[in-house]
Amino acid sequence: MMDSVALSCKDFTSWQGLLLTVSLLTCWLIPTTSQLTIKSVPPIAVEGENVLLSVHNLPKNVKVFSWFTGVRVLKSCEIATHVIAINVTLVGHSHSGREIVFKNGSLLIKSVTRKDSGYYTLQTLDATSRPEIILAEFFVHSPLLGYKKHLTPSQLTIALVPPRVEENINVILWVFHMPKKLQAFAWHKGVLPLDHLKIASHSFLTNSTMLGHAYYDRLTVRNDGSLLLLNVKKNDTGLYTLRTISVDLKLEWAIIDVQVNSK
């Protein structure tokens, strides 16, 4: 389970975290042991769109489920709780009036804003009150400066090679139009630039690369920013973010959605 100490209910960290990281030179979902999964539709949305956190294979013995903003099951972060037997939904402190809960566990968020970006937690309880927790994630960008219409001089982009990813193969997150005169770049799993979500970072000033602990033995970073991920697993599914910082402190970023399919 992911460490939640550094995250508030909806803490979308500022660029200061990246500046600190490079000067010293992050649902999709966290799977559980069951088949319960969540798919964010879409995983990358434009402000004003609707996002569905679509739940698949909700266990039949689930009696109650709750949605929370962020990664912690706290009353102050509760969006809503649904009691299946009587088909009643109770809204929580973090309900904004834009959320709709469905009987199958899914959560619809209407007219999303950039502040909605980040993690969401689904907690289920069975007849014995045994909890199961699973995370989902999506990212919201503005219509002009976002992922699909990223208007920067370099047009930083990422391509997936091969485009269809299956378990236990090697995958390249191929970077195109890398900005010139960079200080450093950093890769994170997800959209939050937090240290515990960092995959790798590279400093051009010292020509050194630092790898995240979880990827230490199956990752290669190239100077052009591309990432070779070896022997991919199902839990490698999700959003990957590349952030760059130039010598004149200009920041750019690009996001790619990686889906790992079972063979």
Coordinates of C-alpha atoms in Angstrom, one line a residue, residues 76-237:
S76 CA -12.9 14.8 6.4
C77 CA -12.0 13.4 2.9
E78 CA -15.2 11.3 2.5
I79 CA -17.1 12.0 -0.8
A80 CA -20.0 9.5 -0.2
T81 CA -20.9 6.2 1.3
H82 CA -23.4 3.8 -0.3
V83 CA -25.3 1.1 1.6
I84 CA -26.2 -1.5 -1.0
A85 CA -29.0 -3.4 0.8
I86 CA -31.2 -0.3 1.0
N87 CA -29.7 1.5 -2.0
V88 CA -29.0 4.7 0.0
T89 CA -26.1 7.1 -0.5
L90 CA -24.9 9.4 2.3
V91 CA -22.8 12.3 1.1
G92 CA -19.6 13.3 3.0
H93 CA -17.6 16.4 3.8
S94 CA -15.7 16.3 0.4
H95 CA -18.9 16.0 -1.7
S96 CA -19.0 19.0 -4.0
G97 CA -22.4 18.4 -5.6
R98 CA -20.8 17.2 -8.8
E99 CA -20.3 13.5 -7.7
I100 CA -22.7 10.7 -8.4
V101 CA -22.2 7.2 -6.9
F102 CA -23.6 4.1 -8.8
K103 CA -24.7 0.8 -7.3
N104 CA -21.8 -1.0 -8.9
G105 CA -19.3 1.1 -7.0
S106 CA -18.4 3.5 -9.8
L107 CA -18.1 7.3 -9.2
L108 CA -18.9 9.9 -11.7
I109 CA -17.4 13.4 -11.3
K110 CA -19.0 16.1 -13.4
S111 CA -17.3 19.2 -14.9
V112 CA -13.9 18.4 -13.5
T113 CA -11.4 21.1 -12.7
R114 CA -7.6 21.0 -12.3
K115 CA -8.1 20.8 -8.5
D116 CA -9.8 17.4 -9.0
S117 CA -6.5 15.9 -10.3
G118 CA -4.9 13.2 -8.2
Y119 CA -5.8 10.1 -6.2
Y120 CA -9.2 8.8 -5.1
T121 CA -9.7 6.0 -2.6
L122 CA -12.5 3.3 -2.7
Q123 CA -13.1 1.4 0.5
T124 CA -15.4 -1.6 0.5
L125 CA -16.8 -3.5 3.5
D126 CA -18.2 -7.0 3.5
A127 CA -20.6 -8.7 5.9
T128 CA -17.8 -9.2 8.4
S129 CA -16.8 -5.5 8.1
R130 CA -13.5 -6.5 6.6
P131 CA -12.2 -3.5 4.6
E132 CA -10.6 -3.5 1.2
I133 CA -9.0 -0.4 -0.2
I134 CA -8.1 0.4 -3.8
L135 CA -6.8 3.6 -5.4
A136 CA -7.7 5.4 -8.7
E137 CA -6.1 8.4 -10.3
F138 CA -6.8 10.9 -13.1
F139 CA -5.3 14.1 -14.3
V140 CA -7.1 17.3 -15.4
H141 CA -5.6 20.0 -17.7
S142 CA -6.7 23.3 -19.0
P143 CA -8.0 23.3 -22.7
L144 CA -5.0 25.3 -23.9
L145 CA -2.0 24.3 -21.7
G146 CA -2.7 20.6 -21.2
Y147 CA -1.6 17.2 -22.3
K148 CA -3.5 17.0 -25.6
K149 CA -2.7 20.6 -26.7
H150 CA 0.6 21.2 -24.9
L151 CA 1.6 24.5 -26.4
T152 CA 5.3 24.8 -25.8
P153 CA 8.1 25.7 -28.3
S154 CA 9.6 22.2 -28.0
Q155 CA 6.3 20.2 -28.2
L156 CA 7.6 17.7 -25.7
T157 CA 5.9 14.4 -26.4
I158 CA 6.2 10.7 -25.3
A159 CA 5.4 7.6 -27.5
L160 CA 5.0 4.0 -26.2
V161 CA 7.1 1.3 -28.0
P162 CA 5.5 -1.1 -28.6
P163 CA 2.1 0.6 -28.6
R164 CA 0.4 -2.5 -27.1
V165 CA 2.1 -3.6 -23.9
E166 CA 1.9 -7.1 -22.5
E167 CA 3.2 -8.5 -19.3
N168 CA 6.9 -9.5 -19.1
I169 CA 8.1 -7.6 -22.1
N170 CA 10.4 -4.6 -22.3
V171 CA 8.8 -1.2 -23.1
I172 CA 10.3 2.1 -24.1
L173 CA 8.7 5.4 -23.2
W174 CA 10.3 7.3 -26.1
V175 CA 10.7 11.0 -25.7
F176 CA 10.6 13.4 -28.7
H177 CA 11.4 17.1 -28.9
M178 CA 13.3 17.3 -25.6
P179 CA 13.9 20.9 -24.8
K180 CA 17.4 22.3 -25.2
K181 CA 19.8 23.5 -22.5
L182 CA 18.3 21.5 -19.7
Q183 CA 19.4 21.3 -16.1
A184 CA 17.6 18.1 -15.4
F185 CA 14.5 16.0 -15.9
A186 CA 12.5 13.6 -13.7
W187 CA 10.1 10.8 -14.3
H188 CA 7.2 10.0 -11.8
K189 CA 4.6 7.3 -11.7
G190 CA 1.3 9.2 -11.7
V191 CA 0.8 13.0 -11.9
L192 CA 2.2 14.1 -8.4
P193 CA 5.9 15.0 -8.3
L194 CA 6.6 13.5 -5.0
D195 CA 9.8 11.7 -4.0
H196 CA 8.1 8.4 -3.2
L197 CA 6.5 8.3 -6.6
K198 CA 9.8 9.1 -8.4
I199 CA 10.9 6.6 -11.0
A200 CA 14.2 8.3 -12.0
S201 CA 15.8 11.7 -12.3
H202 CA 18.8 12.9 -14.4
S203 CA 21.1 15.9 -13.8
F204 CA 22.9 17.3 -16.9
L205 CA 25.0 19.5 -14.6
T206 CA 26.6 16.5 -12.9
N207 CA 25.8 13.9 -15.7
S208 CA 24.3 11.7 -13.0
T209 CA 21.1 9.6 -12.8
M210 CA 19.2 8.6 -9.7
L211 CA 16.7 5.7 -9.9
G212 CA 13.7 5.1 -7.6
H213 CA 14.0 2.1 -5.3
A214 CA 11.1 0.2 -6.8
Y215 CA 12.6 0.4 -10.3
Y216 CA 16.3 0.1 -9.4
D217 CA 17.0 -3.3 -11.1
R218 CA 14.8 -3.0 -14.2
L219 CA 15.1 0.5 -15.5
T220 CA 17.4 2.3 -18.0
V221 CA 17.4 6.1 -18.5
R222 CA 18.7 7.7 -21.7
N223 CA 20.1 11.2 -22.0
D224 CA 17.3 12.1 -24.4
G225 CA 14.9 11.5 -21.5
S226 CA 13.5 8.1 -22.8
L227 CA 12.8 5.4 -20.3
L228 CA 13.4 1.6 -20.9
L229 CA 11.3 -0.4 -18.5
L230 CA 12.2 -4.1 -18.3
N231 CA 9.9 -7.0 -17.7
V232 CA 6.8 -4.9 -17.2
K233 CA 4.1 -6.2 -14.8
K234 CA 0.3 -5.5 -14.4
N235 CA 1.0 -3.1 -11.6
D236 CA 3.1 -0.9 -14.0
T237 CA -0.3 0.2 -15.5

